[in-house]
mmCIF file of C-alpha atoms and ligand atoms in Angstrom:
data_model
loop_
_atom_site.group_PDB
_atom_site.id
_atom_site.type_symbol
_atom_site.label_atom_id
_atom_site.label_comp_id
_atom_site.label_asym_id
_atom_site.label_seq_id
_atom_site.Cartn_x
_atom_site.Cartn_y
_atom_site.Cartn_z
ATOM 1 C CA UNK Y 258 56.780 -143.225 6.536
ATOM 2 C CA UNK Y 259 55.389 -141.672 9.753
ATOM 3 C CA UNK Y 260 52.958 -138.760 9.472
ATOM 4 C CA UNK Y 261 54.626 -135.453 8.625
ATOM 5 C CA UNK Y 262 53.608 -131.925 9.660
ATOM 6 C CA UNK Y 263 51.954 -129.503 7.270
ATOM 7 C CA UNK Y 264 54.238 -126.475 7.742
ATOM 8 C CA UNK Y 265 57.194 -128.374 6.298
ATOM 9 C CA UNK Y 266 55.134 -129.435 3.270
ATOM 10 C CA UNK Y 267 53.903 -125.870 2.722
ATOM 11 C CA UNK Y 268 57.370 -124.394 3.107
ATOM 12 C CA UNK Y 269 58.597 -126.662 0.307
ATOM 13 C CA UNK Y 270 55.544 -125.720 -1.753
ATOM 14 C CA UNK Y 271 56.403 -122.048 -1.179
ATOM 15 C CA UNK Y 272 59.914 -122.612 -2.497
ATOM 16 C CA UNK Y 273 58.684 -124.698 -5.430
ATOM 17 C CA UNK Y 274 55.704 -122.471 -6.364
ATOM 18 C CA UNK Y 275 53.046 -125.184 -6.136
ATOM 19 C CA UNK Y 276 50.223 -126.133 -3.745
ATOM 20 C CA UNK Y 277 49.608 -129.245 -1.675
ATOM 21 C CA UNK Y 278 46.138 -130.773 -1.843
ATOM 22 C CA UNK Y 279 44.238 -131.247 1.402
ATOM 23 C CA UNK Y 280 41.537 -133.819 0.885
ATOM 24 C CA UNK Y 281 38.718 -134.547 3.330
ATOM 25 C CA UNK Y 282 38.203 -138.103 4.514
ATOM 26 C CA UNK Y 283 35.257 -139.782 6.192
ATOM 27 C CA UNK Y 284 35.941 -143.507 5.810
ATOM 28 C CA UNK Y 285 38.528 -146.101 4.794
ATOM 29 C CA UNK Y 286 37.811 -146.003 1.049
ATOM 30 C CA UNK Y 287 38.332 -142.241 0.928
ATOM 31 C CA UNK Y 288 41.639 -142.462 2.828
ATOM 32 C CA UNK Y 289 42.836 -145.246 0.521
ATOM 33 C CA UNK Y 290 41.785 -143.326 -2.594
ATOM 34 C CA UNK Y 291 43.675 -140.200 -1.488
ATOM 35 C CA UNK Y 292 46.869 -142.079 -0.668
ATOM 36 C CA UNK Y 293 46.700 -144.188 -3.832
ATOM 37 C CA UNK Y 294 46.442 -140.957 -5.853
ATOM 38 C CA UNK Y 295 49.361 -139.336 -4.017
ATOM 39 C CA UNK Y 296 51.482 -142.460 -4.537
ATOM 40 C CA UNK Y 297 50.620 -142.623 -8.238
ATOM 41 C CA UNK Y 298 51.514 -138.938 -8.669
ATOM 42 C CA UNK Y 299 54.548 -139.084 -6.340
ATOM 43 C CA UNK Y 300 53.065 -136.177 -4.419
ATOM 44 C CA UNK Y 301 52.972 -135.084 -0.795
ATOM 45 C CA UNK Y 302 49.408 -135.030 0.508
ATOM 46 C CA UNK Y 303 47.333 -133.733 3.406
ATOM 47 C CA UNK Y 304 44.411 -135.822 4.635
ATOM 48 C CA UNK Y 305 42.004 -133.840 6.751
ATOM 49 C CA UNK Y 306 39.063 -134.599 8.990
ATOM 50 C CA UNK Y 307 36.211 -132.214 9.756
ATOM 51 C CA UNK Y 308 34.037 -132.127 12.867
ATOM 52 C CA UNK Y 309 31.475 -134.096 10.879
ATOM 53 C CA UNK Y 310 34.037 -136.726 9.869
ATOM 54 C CA UNK Y 311 35.177 -137.155 13.468
ATOM 55 C CA UNK Y 312 31.565 -137.481 14.617
ATOM 56 C CA UNK Y 313 30.825 -140.022 11.879
ATOM 57 C CA UNK Y 314 33.929 -142.224 11.989
ATOM 58 C CA UNK Y 315 35.258 -141.523 15.492
ATOM 59 C CA UNK Y 316 38.535 -139.785 16.281
ATOM 60 C CA UNK Y 317 40.432 -143.023 16.974
ATOM 61 C CA UNK Y 318 39.319 -144.564 13.681
ATOM 62 C CA UNK Y 319 40.370 -141.496 11.705
ATOM 63 C CA UNK Y 320 43.808 -141.456 13.321
ATOM 64 C CA UNK Y 321 44.278 -145.214 12.879
ATOM 65 C CA UNK Y 322 43.229 -145.117 9.222
ATOM 66 C CA UNK Y 323 45.423 -142.176 8.282
ATOM 67 C CA UNK Y 324 48.407 -143.360 10.331
ATOM 68 C CA UNK Y 325 48.186 -146.755 8.644
ATOM 69 C CA UNK Y 326 47.950 -145.085 5.252
ATOM 70 C CA UNK Y 327 50.997 -142.906 5.997
ATOM 71 C CA UNK Y 328 53.081 -145.751 7.434
ATOM 72 C CA UNK Y 329 52.558 -147.878 4.349
ATOM 73 C CA UNK Y 330 53.025 -145.021 1.867
ATOM 74 C CA UNK Y 331 56.225 -143.945 0.165
ATOM 75 C CA UNK Y 332 55.066 -140.301 -0.064
ATOM 76 C CA UNK Y 333 54.733 -137.793 2.810
ATOM 77 C CA UNK Y 334 51.251 -137.777 4.377
ATOM 78 C CA UNK Y 335 49.993 -135.280 6.981
ATOM 79 C CA UNK Y 336 46.880 -135.551 9.163
ATOM 80 C CA UNK Y 337 45.086 -132.244 9.643
ATOM 81 C CA UNK Y 338 42.056 -131.175 11.665
ATOM 82 C CA UNK Y 339 39.761 -129.219 9.337
ATOM 83 C CA UNK Y 340 37.830 -126.272 10.864
ATOM 84 C CA UNK Y 341 38.631 -127.017 14.483
ATOM 85 C CA UNK Y 342 36.226 -124.791 16.339
ATOM 86 C CA UNK Y 343 37.295 -125.082 19.945
ATOM 87 C CA UNK Y 344 40.563 -125.183 21.764
ATOM 88 C CA UNK Y 345 39.729 -128.413 23.633
ATOM 89 C CA UNK Y 346 39.245 -130.346 20.420
ATOM 90 C CA UNK Y 347 42.475 -128.986 18.982
ATOM 91 C CA UNK Y 348 44.330 -130.218 22.074
ATOM 92 C CA UNK Y 349 42.568 -133.589 21.906
ATOM 93 C CA UNK Y 350 43.481 -134.079 18.243
ATOM 94 C CA UNK Y 351 47.103 -133.154 18.893
ATOM 95 C CA UNK Y 352 47.128 -135.683 21.745
ATOM 96 C CA UNK Y 353 45.798 -138.400 19.438
ATOM 97 C CA UNK Y 354 48.448 -137.857 16.778
ATOM 98 C CA UNK Y 355 47.243 -135.161 14.352
ATOM 99 C CA UNK Y 356 50.270 -133.418 12.860
ATOM 100 C CA UNK Y 357 48.367 -130.271 11.986
ATOM 101 C CA UNK Y 358 45.252 -128.468 13.208
ATOM 102 C CA UNK Y 359 43.080 -125.650 11.986
ATOM 103 C CA UNK Y 360 41.703 -123.363 14.644
ATOM 104 C CA UNK Y 361 38.794 -121.626 12.977
ATOM 105 C CA UNK Y 362 38.038 -118.509 14.968
ATOM 106 C CA UNK Y 363 36.500 -116.759 11.969
ATOM 107 C CA UNK Y 364 33.123 -116.436 13.650
ATOM 108 C CA UNK Y 365 34.643 -114.351 16.451
ATOM 109 C CA UNK Y 366 35.591 -110.672 16.428
ATOM 110 C CA UNK Y 367 39.233 -110.043 15.432
ATOM 111 C CA UNK Y 368 40.585 -109.741 18.979
ATOM 112 C CA UNK Y 369 39.008 -113.013 20.046
ATOM 113 C CA UNK Y 370 40.137 -114.803 16.886
ATOM 114 C CA UNK Y 371 43.683 -113.567 17.582
ATOM 115 C CA UNK Y 372 43.483 -114.761 21.195
ATOM 116 C CA UNK Y 373 42.329 -118.339 20.472
ATOM 117 C CA UNK Y 374 44.676 -118.703 17.504
ATOM 118 C CA UNK Y 375 47.643 -117.499 19.557
ATOM 119 C CA UNK Y 376 46.777 -120.003 22.289
ATOM 120 C CA UNK Y 377 46.624 -122.845 19.747
ATOM 121 C CA UNK Y 378 49.942 -121.797 18.167
ATOM 122 C CA UNK Y 379 51.648 -121.691 21.573
ATOM 123 C CA UNK Y 380 50.576 -125.252 22.465
ATOM 124 C CA UNK Y 381 51.052 -126.767 18.990
ATOM 125 C CA UNK Y 382 54.450 -125.283 18.220
ATOM 126 C CA UNK Y 383 55.975 -126.878 21.327
ATOM 127 C CA UNK Y 384 54.901 -130.263 19.940
ATOM 128 C CA UNK Y 385 55.934 -129.630 16.325
ATOM 129 C CA UNK Y 386 52.307 -129.517 15.183
ATOM 130 C CA UNK Y 387 51.267 -127.032 12.482
ATOM 131 C CA UNK Y 388 48.419 -124.541 12.916
ATOM 132 C CA UNK Y 389 46.197 -123.018 10.237
ATOM 133 C CA UNK Y 390 43.878 -120.136 11.105
ATOM 134 C CA UNK Y 391 41.041 -118.435 9.232
ATOM 135 C CA UNK Y 392 40.436 -114.738 8.818
ATOM 136 C CA UNK Y 393 37.339 -113.488 7.032
ATOM 137 C CA UNK Y 394 34.402 -115.843 6.605
ATOM 138 C CA UNK Y 395 34.363 -118.696 4.091
ATOM 139 C CA UNK Y 396 30.705 -119.620 4.005
ATOM 140 C CA UNK Y 397 28.801 -122.337 2.227
ATOM 141 C CA UNK Y 398 27.310 -122.128 -1.261
ATOM 142 C CA UNK Y 399 23.931 -122.604 0.386
ATOM 143 C CA UNK Y 400 24.342 -119.398 2.411
ATOM 144 C CA UNK Y 401 22.044 -116.811 0.931
ATOM 145 C CA UNK Y 402 24.287 -113.749 0.914
ATOM 146 C CA UNK Y 403 24.326 -110.735 -1.374
ATOM 147 C CA UNK Y 404 27.421 -109.579 -3.270
ATOM 148 C CA UNK Y 405 27.827 -106.701 -0.801
ATOM 149 C CA UNK Y 406 27.579 -109.031 2.181
ATOM 150 C CA UNK Y 407 30.060 -111.373 0.533
ATOM 151 C CA UNK Y 408 32.524 -108.530 0.127
ATOM 152 C CA UNK Y 409 32.214 -107.721 3.833
ATOM 153 C CA UNK Y 410 33.057 -111.350 4.648
ATOM 154 C CA UNK Y 411 36.266 -111.297 2.586
ATOM 155 C CA UNK Y 412 39.668 -111.213 4.317
ATOM 156 C CA UNK Y 413 40.993 -107.715 4.866
ATOM 157 C CA UNK Y 414 44.702 -107.622 3.857
ATOM 158 C CA UNK Y 415 45.746 -105.121 6.546
ATOM 159 C CA UNK Y 416 43.930 -107.128 9.193
ATOM 160 C CA UNK Y 417 45.644 -110.275 7.911
ATOM 161 C CA UNK Y 418 49.049 -108.645 8.432
ATOM 162 C CA UNK Y 419 48.222 -107.769 12.051
ATOM 163 C CA UNK Y 420 46.672 -111.200 12.597
ATOM 164 C CA UNK Y 421 49.747 -113.075 11.399
ATOM 165 C CA UNK Y 422 52.142 -110.826 13.349
ATOM 166 C CA UNK Y 423 50.197 -111.162 16.579
ATOM 167 C CA UNK Y 424 49.401 -114.899 16.440
ATOM 168 C CA UNK Y 425 52.594 -116.268 14.884
ATOM 169 C CA UNK Y 426 50.425 -118.566 12.761
ATOM 170 C CA UNK Y 427 52.272 -120.221 9.862
ATOM 171 C CA UNK Y 428 49.405 -120.624 7.368
ATOM 172 C CA UNK Y 429 46.179 -118.715 6.841
ATOM 173 C CA UNK Y 430 42.870 -119.592 5.204
ATOM 174 C CA UNK Y 431 41.572 -116.615 3.256
ATOM 175 C CA UNK Y 432 38.079 -115.619 2.183
ATOM 176 C CA UNK Y 433 38.430 -114.365 -1.392
ATOM 177 C CA UNK Y 434 35.232 -115.572 -3.035
ATOM 178 C CA UNK Y 435 35.141 -119.339 -2.589
ATOM 179 C CA UNK Y 436 32.508 -121.220 -0.592
ATOM 180 C CA UNK Y 437 32.024 -124.768 0.662
ATOM 181 C CA UNK Y 438 29.837 -127.171 -1.312
ATOM 182 C CA UNK Y 439 28.496 -127.309 -4.866
ATOM 183 C CA UNK Y 440 28.451 -123.904 -6.595
ATOM 184 C CA UNK Y 441 25.286 -122.702 -8.302
ATOM 185 C CA UNK Y 442 27.214 -120.353 -10.623
ATOM 186 C CA UNK Y 443 30.897 -119.758 -11.430
ATOM 187 C CA UNK Y 444 32.836 -118.594 -8.370
ATOM 188 C CA UNK Y 445 34.597 -115.250 -8.917
ATOM 189 C CA UNK Y 446 37.854 -115.026 -7.013
ATOM 190 C CA UNK Y 447 39.202 -111.685 -5.819
ATOM 191 C CA UNK Y 448 42.780 -112.053 -7.103
ATOM 192 C CA UNK Y 449 43.977 -108.487 -6.308
ATOM 193 C CA UNK Y 450 42.911 -109.081 -2.702
ATOM 194 C CA UNK Y 451 44.803 -112.380 -2.629
ATOM 195 C CA UNK Y 452 47.911 -110.693 -4.002
ATOM 196 C CA UNK Y 453 47.721 -107.971 -1.346
ATOM 197 C CA UNK Y 454 47.233 -110.502 1.473
ATOM 198 C CA UNK Y 455 50.278 -112.430 0.280
ATOM 199 C CA UNK Y 456 52.399 -109.265 0.005
ATOM 200 C CA UNK Y 457 51.517 -108.250 3.545
ATOM 201 C CA UNK Y 458 51.677 -111.649 5.286
ATOM 202 C CA UNK Y 459 54.303 -113.526 3.245
ATOM 203 C CA UNK Y 460 53.094 -116.910 4.611
ATOM 204 C CA UNK Y 461 51.546 -119.918 2.851
ATOM 205 C CA UNK Y 462 47.850 -119.188 2.209
ATOM 206 C CA UNK Y 463 45.033 -121.712 2.138
ATOM 207 C CA UNK Y 464 42.092 -121.921 -0.230
ATOM 208 C CA UNK Y 465 38.922 -123.566 1.096
ATOM 209 C CA UNK Y 466 35.831 -124.420 -0.925
ATOM 210 C CA UNK Y 467 38.016 -125.302 -3.897
ATOM 211 C CA UNK Y 468 35.791 -127.956 -5.515
ATOM 212 C CA UNK Y 469 34.154 -126.358 -8.530
ATOM 213 C CA UNK Y 470 36.749 -123.580 -8.902
ATOM 214 C CA UNK Y 471 37.995 -123.486 -12.511
ATOM 215 C CA UNK Y 472 41.418 -125.079 -13.091
ATOM 216 C CA UNK Y 473 42.850 -121.794 -14.473
ATOM 217 C CA UNK Y 474 41.640 -119.941 -11.374
ATOM 218 C CA UNK Y 475 43.268 -122.517 -9.101
ATOM 219 C CA UNK Y 476 46.515 -122.131 -11.036
ATOM 220 C CA UNK Y 477 46.340 -118.344 -10.815
ATOM 221 C CA UNK Y 478 45.659 -118.567 -7.067
ATOM 222 C CA UNK Y 479 48.771 -120.738 -6.726
ATOM 223 C CA UNK Y 480 50.817 -118.177 -8.678
ATOM 224 C CA UNK Y 481 49.647 -115.571 -6.171
ATOM 225 C CA UNK Y 482 50.598 -117.586 -3.088
ATOM 226 C CA UNK Y 483 47.998 -120.257 -2.297
ATOM 227 C CA UNK Y 484 49.932 -123.280 -0.978
ATOM 228 C CA UNK Y 485 47.206 -125.554 0.448
ATOM 229 C CA UNK Y 486 44.019 -126.321 -1.444
ATOM 230 C CA UNK Y 487 41.052 -127.981 0.293
ATOM 231 C CA UNK Y 488 38.884 -130.384 -1.662
ATOM 232 C CA UNK Y 489 35.923 -132.269 -0.260
ATOM 233 C CA UNK Y 490 32.846 -131.887 -2.485
ATOM 234 C CA UNK Y 491 34.541 -133.250 -5.636
ATOM 235 C CA UNK Y 492 35.475 -136.413 -3.723
ATOM 236 C CA UNK Y 493 31.910 -136.809 -2.442
ATOM 237 C CA UNK Y 494 30.601 -136.425 -5.982
ATOM 238 C CA UNK Y 495 32.972 -139.072 -7.341
ATOM 239 C CA UNK Y 496 32.083 -141.462 -4.522
ATOM 240 C CA UNK Y 497 28.342 -141.130 -5.047
ATOM 241 C CA UNK Y 498 28.583 -141.298 -8.845
ATOM 242 C CA UNK Y 499 30.632 -144.483 -8.533
ATOM 243 C CA UNK Y 500 28.113 -146.074 -6.167
ATOM 244 C CA UNK Y 501 25.120 -144.961 -8.244
ATOM 245 C CA UNK Y 502 26.586 -146.388 -11.415
ATOM 246 C CA UNK Y 503 27.158 -149.853 -9.970
ATOM 247 C CA UNK Y 504 23.802 -149.939 -8.230
ATOM 248 C CA UNK Y 505 22.002 -148.857 -11.417
ATOM 249 C CA UNK Y 506 23.834 -151.399 -13.556
ATOM 250 C CA UNK Y 507 23.664 -154.297 -11.072
ATOM 251 C CA UNK Y 508 20.576 -153.690 -8.929
ATOM 252 C CA UNK Y 509 20.857 -157.139 -7.331
ATOM 253 C CA UNK Y 510 24.477 -156.649 -6.202
ATOM 254 C CA UNK Y 511 24.769 -157.068 -2.425
ATOM 255 C CA UNK Y 512 28.554 -157.243 -2.011
ATOM 256 C CA UNK Y 513 29.655 -153.855 -0.589
ATOM 257 C CA UNK Y 514 33.143 -154.399 -1.996
ATOM 258 C CA UNK Y 515 31.791 -154.548 -5.528
ATOM 259 C CA UNK Y 516 29.924 -151.288 -4.933
ATOM 260 C CA UNK Y 517 32.585 -149.347 -3.014
ATOM 261 C CA UNK Y 518 35.585 -150.604 -5.005
ATOM 262 C CA UNK Y 519 34.665 -148.744 -8.219
ATOM 263 C CA UNK Y 520 33.736 -145.662 -6.151
ATOM 264 C CA UNK Y 521 37.215 -145.738 -4.618
ATOM 265 C CA UNK Y 522 38.784 -145.866 -8.078
ATOM 266 C CA UNK Y 523 36.756 -142.860 -9.176
ATOM 267 C CA UNK Y 524 37.883 -140.884 -6.161
ATOM 268 C CA UNK Y 525 41.505 -141.783 -6.876
ATOM 269 C CA UNK Y 526 41.148 -140.387 -10.396
ATOM 270 C CA UNK Y 527 39.673 -137.112 -9.112
ATOM 271 C CA UNK Y 528 42.445 -136.674 -6.540
ATOM 272 C CA UNK Y 529 45.129 -137.462 -9.127
ATOM 273 C CA UNK Y 530 43.699 -134.836 -11.449
ATOM 274 C CA UNK Y 531 43.699 -132.220 -8.675
ATOM 275 C CA UNK Y 532 47.277 -133.059 -7.684
ATOM 276 C CA UNK Y 533 48.400 -132.419 -11.259
ATOM 277 C CA UNK Y 534 46.551 -129.087 -11.364
ATOM 278 C CA UNK Y 535 48.170 -128.060 -8.063
ATOM 279 C CA UNK Y 536 51.604 -128.937 -9.451
ATOM 280 C CA UNK Y 537 52.619 -131.121 -6.502
ATOM 281 C CA UNK Y 538 53.070 -134.215 -8.694
ATOM 282 C CA UNK Y 539 56.647 -135.470 -8.604
ATOM 283 C CA UNK Y 540 57.373 -133.357 -5.491
ATOM 284 C CA UNK Y 541 57.348 -136.185 -2.929
HETATM 285 O O1 G3H X 112 34.724 -127.505 5.331
HETATM 286 C C1 G3H X 112 33.830 -128.268 5.064
HETATM 287 C C2 G3H X 112 34.136 -129.651 4.614
HETATM 288 O O2 G3H X 112 33.597 -129.885 3.345
HETATM 289 C C3 G3H X 112 33.650 -130.649 5.616
HETATM 290 O O3 G3H X 112 32.284 -130.802 5.578
HETATM 291 O O4 G3H X 112 31.586 -130.784 7.976
HETATM 292 O O5 G3H X 112 30.176 -131.893 6.242
HETATM 293 O O6 G3H X 112 32.322 -132.915 6.948
HETATM 294 P P1 G3H X 112 31.551 -131.644 6.751
HETATM 295 P P1 13P X 113 34.767 -128.089 -0.845
HETATM 296 O O1 13P X 113 33.856 -129.116 -0.239
HETATM 297 O O2 13P X 113 33.993 -126.964 -1.439
HETATM 298 O O3 13P X 113 35.760 -128.690 -1.732
HETATM 299 O O4 13P X 113 35.565 -127.422 0.393
HETATM 300 C C1 13P X 113 36.400 -128.203 1.180
HETATM 301 C C2 13P X 113 36.958 -127.411 2.305
HETATM 302 O O5 13P X 113 37.197 -126.236 2.217
HETATM 303 C C3 13P X 113 37.246 -128.147 3.542
HETATM 304 O O6 13P X 113 37.736 -127.305 4.542
HETATM 305 ZN ZN1 ZN X 114 36.881 -125.404 4.612
#
């Protein structure tokens, strides 16, 4: 079926009390693995591309790959821009066929973040494209920040209320203790903060940096209102483990298909597992 928008998927997730997985892609094998997993689990799915993915694969290739995947799939697939940082790119992605964009104004002061998000919402909503925004700062696990600094980066619930009211944004990425990349220790999520943000905004919330978050914590976050869960690192790990295994076992292998095929299967398994944890299996 043709690509679907994200807001519709998240609205259904809101009603059904589950979350939809948003998985990062960088090449054909990753796109195929994600869609194969969604098909096997009869789940809606969001495939997203970061700035890095667009730079690596090219915008046209990303769109063509994901559109092809969606058109040949029996489950709903959305194409989302992950961490869009400037308005021009958001517009370009919408023009090329993305059905959802994130405008990440989290590095700006509140007023500026509100202004660019509002502008993105105005343009996107006319075209039926979904917009996700970020409030608070979701850093990387490599960022060397103290606990106090971390707390200052977290999303403020009252600010979130104002932000949502003033921008009209339909989904919001929250900073509640997760970070992008491989965790050194166990991530501690601020659940009371999440609960408060949900109470005050009442919109689908998004969890970034979700690879490495304990399954029980993901489930609790869903109970408290997380409806979109971003996973990249776990897919990268599965890909590389798959490649390493084949190369170690068959050092003379030179057929890329024999190396990437098993890696693709491993990624499918990881995505299937996540889909079941998020509770979106059987919801397509
Ligand atoms: O949000 C971060 C994602 O893991 C994308 O990472 O910019 O290296 O593609 P990337
Ligand atoms: P992880 O790489 O930590 O899974 O984070 C993915 C993400 O948040 C993409 O926006
Ligand atoms: Zn992210």
